[in-house]
Coordinates of C-alpha atoms in Angstrom, one line a residue:
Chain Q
X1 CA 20.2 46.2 -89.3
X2 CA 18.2 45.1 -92.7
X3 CA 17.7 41.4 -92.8
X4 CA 18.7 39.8 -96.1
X5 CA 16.8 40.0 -99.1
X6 CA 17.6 36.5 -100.0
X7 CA 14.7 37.0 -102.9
X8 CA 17.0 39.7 -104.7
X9 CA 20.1 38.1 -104.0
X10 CA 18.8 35.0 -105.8
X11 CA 17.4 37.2 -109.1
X12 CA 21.0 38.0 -108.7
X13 CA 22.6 34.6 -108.1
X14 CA 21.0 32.9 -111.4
X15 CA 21.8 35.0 -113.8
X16 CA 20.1 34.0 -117.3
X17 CA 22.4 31.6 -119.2
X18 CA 23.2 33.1 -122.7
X19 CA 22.7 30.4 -125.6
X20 CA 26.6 30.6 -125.9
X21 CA 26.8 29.2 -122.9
X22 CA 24.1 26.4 -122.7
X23 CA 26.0 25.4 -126.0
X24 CA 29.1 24.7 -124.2
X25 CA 27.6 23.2 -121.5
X26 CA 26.1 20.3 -123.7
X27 CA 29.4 20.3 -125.6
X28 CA 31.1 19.8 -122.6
X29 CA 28.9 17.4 -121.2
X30 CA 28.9 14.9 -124.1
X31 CA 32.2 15.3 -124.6
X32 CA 32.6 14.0 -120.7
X33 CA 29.8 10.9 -121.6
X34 CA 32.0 10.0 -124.7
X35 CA 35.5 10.0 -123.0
X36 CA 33.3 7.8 -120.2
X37 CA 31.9 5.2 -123.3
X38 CA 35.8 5.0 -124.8
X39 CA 37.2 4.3 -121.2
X40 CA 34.5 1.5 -120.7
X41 CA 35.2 0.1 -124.2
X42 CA 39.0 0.2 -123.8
X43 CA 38.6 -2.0 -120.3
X44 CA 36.5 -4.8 -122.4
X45 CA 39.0 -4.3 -124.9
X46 CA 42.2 -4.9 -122.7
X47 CA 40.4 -7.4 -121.0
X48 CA 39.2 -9.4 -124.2
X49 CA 42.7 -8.8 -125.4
X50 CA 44.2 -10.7 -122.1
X51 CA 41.8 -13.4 -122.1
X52 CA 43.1 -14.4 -126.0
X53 CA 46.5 -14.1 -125.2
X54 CA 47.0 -16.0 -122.1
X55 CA 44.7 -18.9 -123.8
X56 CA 47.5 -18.6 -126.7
X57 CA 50.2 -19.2 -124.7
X58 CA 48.4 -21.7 -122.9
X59 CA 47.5 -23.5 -126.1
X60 CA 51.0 -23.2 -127.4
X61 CA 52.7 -24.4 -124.1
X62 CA 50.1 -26.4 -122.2
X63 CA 52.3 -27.2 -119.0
X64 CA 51.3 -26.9 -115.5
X65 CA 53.2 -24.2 -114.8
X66 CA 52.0 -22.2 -117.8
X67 CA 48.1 -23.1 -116.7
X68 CA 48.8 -22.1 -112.9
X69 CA 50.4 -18.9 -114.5
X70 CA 47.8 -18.2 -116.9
X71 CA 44.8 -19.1 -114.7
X72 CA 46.4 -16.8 -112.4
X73 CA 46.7 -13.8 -114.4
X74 CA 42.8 -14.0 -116.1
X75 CA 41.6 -14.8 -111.5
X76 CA 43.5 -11.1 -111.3
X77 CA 41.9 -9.9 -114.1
X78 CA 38.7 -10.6 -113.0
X79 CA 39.0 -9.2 -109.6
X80 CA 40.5 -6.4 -110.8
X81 CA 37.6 -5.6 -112.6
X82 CA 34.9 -6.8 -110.2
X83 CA 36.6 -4.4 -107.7
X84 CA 36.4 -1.4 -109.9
X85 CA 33.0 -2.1 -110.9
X86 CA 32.1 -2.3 -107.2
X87 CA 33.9 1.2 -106.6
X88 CA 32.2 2.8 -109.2
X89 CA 28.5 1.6 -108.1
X90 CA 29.4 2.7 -104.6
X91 CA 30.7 6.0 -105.7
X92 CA 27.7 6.5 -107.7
X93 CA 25.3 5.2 -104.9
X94 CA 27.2 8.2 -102.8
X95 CA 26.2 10.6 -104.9
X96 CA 22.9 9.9 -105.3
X97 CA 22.5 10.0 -101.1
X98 CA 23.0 11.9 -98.6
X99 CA 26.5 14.1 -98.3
X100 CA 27.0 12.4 -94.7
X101 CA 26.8 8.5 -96.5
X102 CA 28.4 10.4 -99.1
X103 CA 31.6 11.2 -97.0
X104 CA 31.7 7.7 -95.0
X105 CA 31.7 6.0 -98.0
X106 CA 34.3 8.1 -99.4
X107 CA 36.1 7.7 -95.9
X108 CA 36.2 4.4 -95.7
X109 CA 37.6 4.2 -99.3
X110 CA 40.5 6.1 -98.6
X111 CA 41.1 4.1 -95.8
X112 CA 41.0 0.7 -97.8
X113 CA 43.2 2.3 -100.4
X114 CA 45.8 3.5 -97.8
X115 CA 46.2 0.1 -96.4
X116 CA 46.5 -1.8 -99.4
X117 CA 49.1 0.0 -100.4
X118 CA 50.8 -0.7 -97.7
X119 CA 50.1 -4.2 -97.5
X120 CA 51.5 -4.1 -101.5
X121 CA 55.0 -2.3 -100.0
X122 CA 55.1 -4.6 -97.2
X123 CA 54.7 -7.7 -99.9
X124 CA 57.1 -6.4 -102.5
X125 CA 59.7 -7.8 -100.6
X126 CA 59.1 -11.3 -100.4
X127 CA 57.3 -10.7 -104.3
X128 CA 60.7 -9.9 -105.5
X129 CA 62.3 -12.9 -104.0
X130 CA 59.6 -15.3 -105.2
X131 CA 60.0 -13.8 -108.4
X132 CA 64.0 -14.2 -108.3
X133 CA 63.4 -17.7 -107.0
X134 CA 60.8 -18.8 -109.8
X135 CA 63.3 -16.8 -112.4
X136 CA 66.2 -19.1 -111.4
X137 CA 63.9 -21.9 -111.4
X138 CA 63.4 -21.1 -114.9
X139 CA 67.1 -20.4 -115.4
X140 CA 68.0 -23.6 -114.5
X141 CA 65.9 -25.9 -116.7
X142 CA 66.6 -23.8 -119.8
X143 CA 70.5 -24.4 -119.0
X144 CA 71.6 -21.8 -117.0
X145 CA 73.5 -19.1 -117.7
X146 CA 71.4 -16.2 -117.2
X147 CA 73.0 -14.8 -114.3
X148 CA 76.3 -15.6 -115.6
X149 CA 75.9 -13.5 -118.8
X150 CA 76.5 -17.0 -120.9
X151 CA 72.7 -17.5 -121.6
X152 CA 72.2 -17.3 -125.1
X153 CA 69.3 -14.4 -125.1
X154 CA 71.5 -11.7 -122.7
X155 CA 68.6 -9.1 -123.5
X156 CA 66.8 -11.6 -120.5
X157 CA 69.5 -10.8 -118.4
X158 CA 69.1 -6.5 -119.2
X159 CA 65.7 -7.5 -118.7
X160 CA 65.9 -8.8 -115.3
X161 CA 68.7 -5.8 -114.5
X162 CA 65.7 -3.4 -115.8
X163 CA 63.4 -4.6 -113.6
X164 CA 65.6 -4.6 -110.8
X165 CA 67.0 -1.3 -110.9
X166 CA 64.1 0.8 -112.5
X167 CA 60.8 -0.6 -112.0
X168 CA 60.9 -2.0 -109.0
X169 CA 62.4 1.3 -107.0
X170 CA 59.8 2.9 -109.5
X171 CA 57.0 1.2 -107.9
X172 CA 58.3 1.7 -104.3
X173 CA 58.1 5.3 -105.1
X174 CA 54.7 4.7 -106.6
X175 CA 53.2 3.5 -103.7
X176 CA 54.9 5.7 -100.8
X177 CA 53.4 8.1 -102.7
X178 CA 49.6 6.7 -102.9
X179 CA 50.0 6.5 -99.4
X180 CA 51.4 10.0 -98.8
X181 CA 48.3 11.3 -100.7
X182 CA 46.0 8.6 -99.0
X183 CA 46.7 9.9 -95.7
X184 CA 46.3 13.5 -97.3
X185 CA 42.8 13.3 -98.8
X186 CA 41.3 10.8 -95.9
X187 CA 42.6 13.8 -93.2
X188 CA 40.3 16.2 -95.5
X189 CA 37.9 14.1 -95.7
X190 CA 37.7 13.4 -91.9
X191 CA 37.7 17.1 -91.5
X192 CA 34.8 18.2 -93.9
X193 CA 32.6 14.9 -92.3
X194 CA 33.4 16.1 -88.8
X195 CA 32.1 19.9 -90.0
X196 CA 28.8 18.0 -91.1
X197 CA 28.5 16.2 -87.9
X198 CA 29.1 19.7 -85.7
X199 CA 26.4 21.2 -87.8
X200 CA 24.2 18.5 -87.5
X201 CA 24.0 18.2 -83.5
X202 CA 24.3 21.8 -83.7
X203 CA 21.2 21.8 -85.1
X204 CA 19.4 18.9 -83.0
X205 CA 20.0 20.8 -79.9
X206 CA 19.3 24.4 -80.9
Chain O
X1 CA 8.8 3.0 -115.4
X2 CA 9.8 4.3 -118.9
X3 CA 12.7 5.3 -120.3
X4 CA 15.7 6.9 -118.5
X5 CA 15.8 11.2 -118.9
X6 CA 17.1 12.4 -121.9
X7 CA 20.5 13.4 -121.4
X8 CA 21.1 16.4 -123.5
X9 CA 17.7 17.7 -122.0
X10 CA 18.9 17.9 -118.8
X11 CA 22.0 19.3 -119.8
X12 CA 19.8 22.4 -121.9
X13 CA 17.4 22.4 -118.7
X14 CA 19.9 22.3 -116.0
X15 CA 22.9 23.1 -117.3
X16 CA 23.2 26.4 -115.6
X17 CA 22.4 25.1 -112.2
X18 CA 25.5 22.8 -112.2
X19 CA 27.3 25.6 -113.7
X20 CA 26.7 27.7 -110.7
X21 CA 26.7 24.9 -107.9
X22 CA 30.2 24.8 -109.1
X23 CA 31.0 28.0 -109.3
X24 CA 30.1 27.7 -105.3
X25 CA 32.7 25.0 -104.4
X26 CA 35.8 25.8 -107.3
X27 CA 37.2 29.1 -107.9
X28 CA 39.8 28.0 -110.4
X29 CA 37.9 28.3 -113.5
X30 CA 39.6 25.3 -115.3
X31 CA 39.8 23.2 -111.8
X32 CA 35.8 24.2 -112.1
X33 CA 35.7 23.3 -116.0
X34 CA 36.9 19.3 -114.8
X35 CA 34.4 19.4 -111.7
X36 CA 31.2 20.6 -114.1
X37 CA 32.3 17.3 -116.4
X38 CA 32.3 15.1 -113.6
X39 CA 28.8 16.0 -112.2
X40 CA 27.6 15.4 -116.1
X41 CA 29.6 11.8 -116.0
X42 CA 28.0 11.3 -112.5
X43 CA 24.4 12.6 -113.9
X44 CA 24.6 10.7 -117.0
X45 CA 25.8 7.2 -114.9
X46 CA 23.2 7.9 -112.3
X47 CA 20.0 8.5 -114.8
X48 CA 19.1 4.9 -115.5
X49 CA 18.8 4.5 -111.8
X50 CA 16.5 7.5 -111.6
X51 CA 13.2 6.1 -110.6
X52 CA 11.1 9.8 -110.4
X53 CA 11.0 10.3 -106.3
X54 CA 12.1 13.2 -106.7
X55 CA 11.8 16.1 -109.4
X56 CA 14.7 16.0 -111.9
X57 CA 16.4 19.1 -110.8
X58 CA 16.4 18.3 -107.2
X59 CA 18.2 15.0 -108.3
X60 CA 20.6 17.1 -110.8
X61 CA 21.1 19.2 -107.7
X62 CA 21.8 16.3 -105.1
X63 CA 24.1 14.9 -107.4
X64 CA 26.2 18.1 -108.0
X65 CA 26.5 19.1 -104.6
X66 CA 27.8 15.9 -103.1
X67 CA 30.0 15.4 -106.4
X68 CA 31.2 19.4 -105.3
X69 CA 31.5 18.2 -102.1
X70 CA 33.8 15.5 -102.6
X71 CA 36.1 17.5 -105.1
X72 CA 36.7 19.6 -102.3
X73 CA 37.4 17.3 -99.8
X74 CA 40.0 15.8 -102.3
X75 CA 41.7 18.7 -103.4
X76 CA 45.1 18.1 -103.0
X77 CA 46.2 22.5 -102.4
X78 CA 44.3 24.8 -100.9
X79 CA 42.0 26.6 -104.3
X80 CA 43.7 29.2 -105.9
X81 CA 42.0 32.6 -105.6
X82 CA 41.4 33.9 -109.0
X83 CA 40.0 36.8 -110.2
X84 CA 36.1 35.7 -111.5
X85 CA 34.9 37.2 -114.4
X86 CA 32.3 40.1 -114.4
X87 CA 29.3 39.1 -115.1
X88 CA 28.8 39.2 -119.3
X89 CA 27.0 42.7 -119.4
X90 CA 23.5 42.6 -119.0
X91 CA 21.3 44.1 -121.6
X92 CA 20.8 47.6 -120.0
X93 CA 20.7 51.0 -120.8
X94 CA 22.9 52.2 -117.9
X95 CA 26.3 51.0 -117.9
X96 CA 26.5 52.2 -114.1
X97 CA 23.8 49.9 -113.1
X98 CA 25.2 47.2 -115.7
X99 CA 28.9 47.4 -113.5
X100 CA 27.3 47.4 -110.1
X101 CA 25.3 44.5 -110.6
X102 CA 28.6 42.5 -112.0
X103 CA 30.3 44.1 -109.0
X104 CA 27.3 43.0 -106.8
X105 CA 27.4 39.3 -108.6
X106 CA 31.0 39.2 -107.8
X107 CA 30.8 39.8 -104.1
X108 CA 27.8 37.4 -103.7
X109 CA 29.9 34.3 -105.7
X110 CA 33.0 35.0 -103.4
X111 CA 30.9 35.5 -100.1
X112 CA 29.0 31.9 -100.9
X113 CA 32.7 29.9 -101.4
X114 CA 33.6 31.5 -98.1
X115 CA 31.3 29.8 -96.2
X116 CA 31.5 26.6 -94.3
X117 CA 30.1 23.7 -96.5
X118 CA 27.1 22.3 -94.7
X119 CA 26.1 26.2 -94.8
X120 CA 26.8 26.8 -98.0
X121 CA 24.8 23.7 -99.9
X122 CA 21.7 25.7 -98.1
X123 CA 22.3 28.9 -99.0
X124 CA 23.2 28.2 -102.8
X125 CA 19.7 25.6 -102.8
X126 CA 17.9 28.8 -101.5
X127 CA 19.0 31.3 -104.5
X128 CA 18.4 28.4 -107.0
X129 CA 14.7 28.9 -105.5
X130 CA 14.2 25.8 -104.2
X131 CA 11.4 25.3 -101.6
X132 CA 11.9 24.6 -98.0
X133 CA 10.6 20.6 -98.2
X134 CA 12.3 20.4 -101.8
X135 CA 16.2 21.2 -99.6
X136 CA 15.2 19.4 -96.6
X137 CA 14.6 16.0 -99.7
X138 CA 18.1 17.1 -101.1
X139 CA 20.4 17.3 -97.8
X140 CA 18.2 14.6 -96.1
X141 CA 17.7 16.7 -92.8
X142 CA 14.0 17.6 -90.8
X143 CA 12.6 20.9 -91.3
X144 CA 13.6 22.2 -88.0
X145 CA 16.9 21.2 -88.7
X146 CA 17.0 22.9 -91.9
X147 CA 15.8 26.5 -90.7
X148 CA 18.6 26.6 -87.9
X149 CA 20.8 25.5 -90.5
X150 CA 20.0 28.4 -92.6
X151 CA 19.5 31.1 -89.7
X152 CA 23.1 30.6 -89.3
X153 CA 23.8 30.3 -93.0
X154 CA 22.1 33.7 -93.4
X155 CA 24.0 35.4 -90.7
X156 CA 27.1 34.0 -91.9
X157 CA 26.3 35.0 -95.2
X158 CA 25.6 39.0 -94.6
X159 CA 28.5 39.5 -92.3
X160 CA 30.8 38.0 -95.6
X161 CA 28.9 40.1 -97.5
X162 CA 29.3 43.5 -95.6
X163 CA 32.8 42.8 -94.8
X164 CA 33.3 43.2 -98.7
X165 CA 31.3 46.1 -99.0

């Protein structure tokens, strides 16, 4: 039985790119760099665009309640965009290593993204009443009425029945499915580390 | 150090070798079209960090592979199977010889996506022509290691190959 000629089947493996192709390949790849610069300006963007309007409704209603709010939302912000800074330098660092880093990382990402979202399901629940609380609150010291259909800007109340009937089952759905697809790619990835592993101590005690 | 690699250089230098290490992990050529961007996106986000350890195409190569790898670990079906493309004619007289080298090309691609991962980022290293201590720098594993690794990989590799024959 012939060994294999690993030398031929490589002449025959790397096939000489024609110039067409090369072509492509940089179009391709500065197309994929440009789509990356337009995604990074449009987070500074939103973000820039955030900070200006909470400050405006701050400056144009400087209660407590407006400053707790506001300072909240720019604190999530932030976070928000620590946290996907943090991904992205991790994810990078991954594939810069070793595939066995590589794959933990990515494991333990999955994880973290499986059980936040089901800490956010768990949550939504007493959310939605703290926001029907503090909506009521609200309600009450502009006169009432909301619920009642007497308030004298109704499209609050289609509002409220908007949010109640469509986005929140909406984001329900959302996140059962984040979690379906969690559980999904962290299996795979379990599997494809554990391959890696086998080969490994395979290959320390052959 | 000096400046980061030019971009576009390694693009015209290495383009191909991305192409192919691809071409290894997705069959689907427009699933594979996305997967070639994102080792560029990773390439181009990971140059400024590149500090010369290593030769440029054995850090193009890292990063493609794990980037490969972790497409297919994250695939959500199982890959389509797709009918590759012949080979673009070569530039030879004999038409015959022109067909059985696409056919040959062919067998070889779909025989290297068959394999188990950790076997198949060794064999595709070794057709790029990449030395023994320049793999064992990529996948991170001792020389002993690495030769069992491809023994197997080899073996693996030739029975694929003649059950397609």
């Amino acid at each position: 039985m012939t060994d294999l000629d690993l030398e031929r089947l490589g002449d025959l493996w790397r096939k000489e790119p024609d110039p067409e192709e090369i072509r492509e390949l940089l179009r391709s790849a500065n197309a994929a760099r440009r789509r990356a610069q337009r995604a990074l300006l449009f987070d500074y963007v939103y973000a820039a665009a955030m900070v200006i309007a909470v400050a405006i409704v701050v400056v144009l209603s400087p209660e407590l309640d407006t400053l707790i709010a506001g300072g909240g939302a720019i604190f999530v912000l932030v976070m928000s965009q620590l946290r996907q800074r943090r991904f992205r330098r991790v994810e990078l660092q991954g594939f810069t290593g070793d595939t066995a880093t590589m794959l933990d990382q990515s494991i333990a990402r999955a994880q973290a993204l499986v059980k936040r979202s089901r800490i956010s399901l768990i949550a939504m629940a007493p959310a939605t009443l703290a926001g029907i609380l503090f909506g009521l609150a609200l309600d009450d010291r502009g006169g009432g009425g909301l619920f009642t259909g007497d308030a004298e800007e109704p499209w609050l109340k289609m509002l409220a029945i908007a949010i109640g009937v469509i986005v929140l089952p909406a984001m329900v759905a959302h996140l059962l499915l984040t979690i379906r697809r969690g559980q999904r790619e962290l299996a795979r990835l379990i599997e494809v580390r554990e391959a890696y592993r086998r080969e490994r101590e395979s290959s320390e005690s052959g | 150090m000096g400046d980061a690699p030019d971009f576009n250089q390694i693009v015209a230098d290495h383009g191909a070798l991305i192409s192919r290490i691809a071409l290894s992990y997705e069959r689907d050529a427009a699933t594979r079209q996305d997967l070639v961007q994102q080792i560029f996106l990773a390439i181009w986000q990971a140059l400024p960090g590149f500090r010369g350890e290593a030769s440029l195409k054995t850090f193009v190569a890292r990063i493609a592979h794990n980037r490969s790898i972790s497409h297919v670990a994250k695939r959500a079906r199982e890959p389509r199977t797709t009918e590759l493309p012949e080979m673009l004619a070569a530039d030879q007289p004999n038409p015959e010889d022109s067909a059985n080298q696409s056919r040959e090309h062919r067998l070889l691609v779909e025989a290297t996506q068959s394999l188990p991962l950790p076997q198949r980022e060794v064999i595709v290293l070794i057709l790029e022509g990449f030395s023994y201590a320049e793999i064992g720098g990529i996948l991170d594993i001792p020389q002993n290691a690495l030769s069992l690794r491809l023994g197997r990989a080899k073996a693996a590799l030739k029975s694929m190959l003649e059950q397609r024959k």
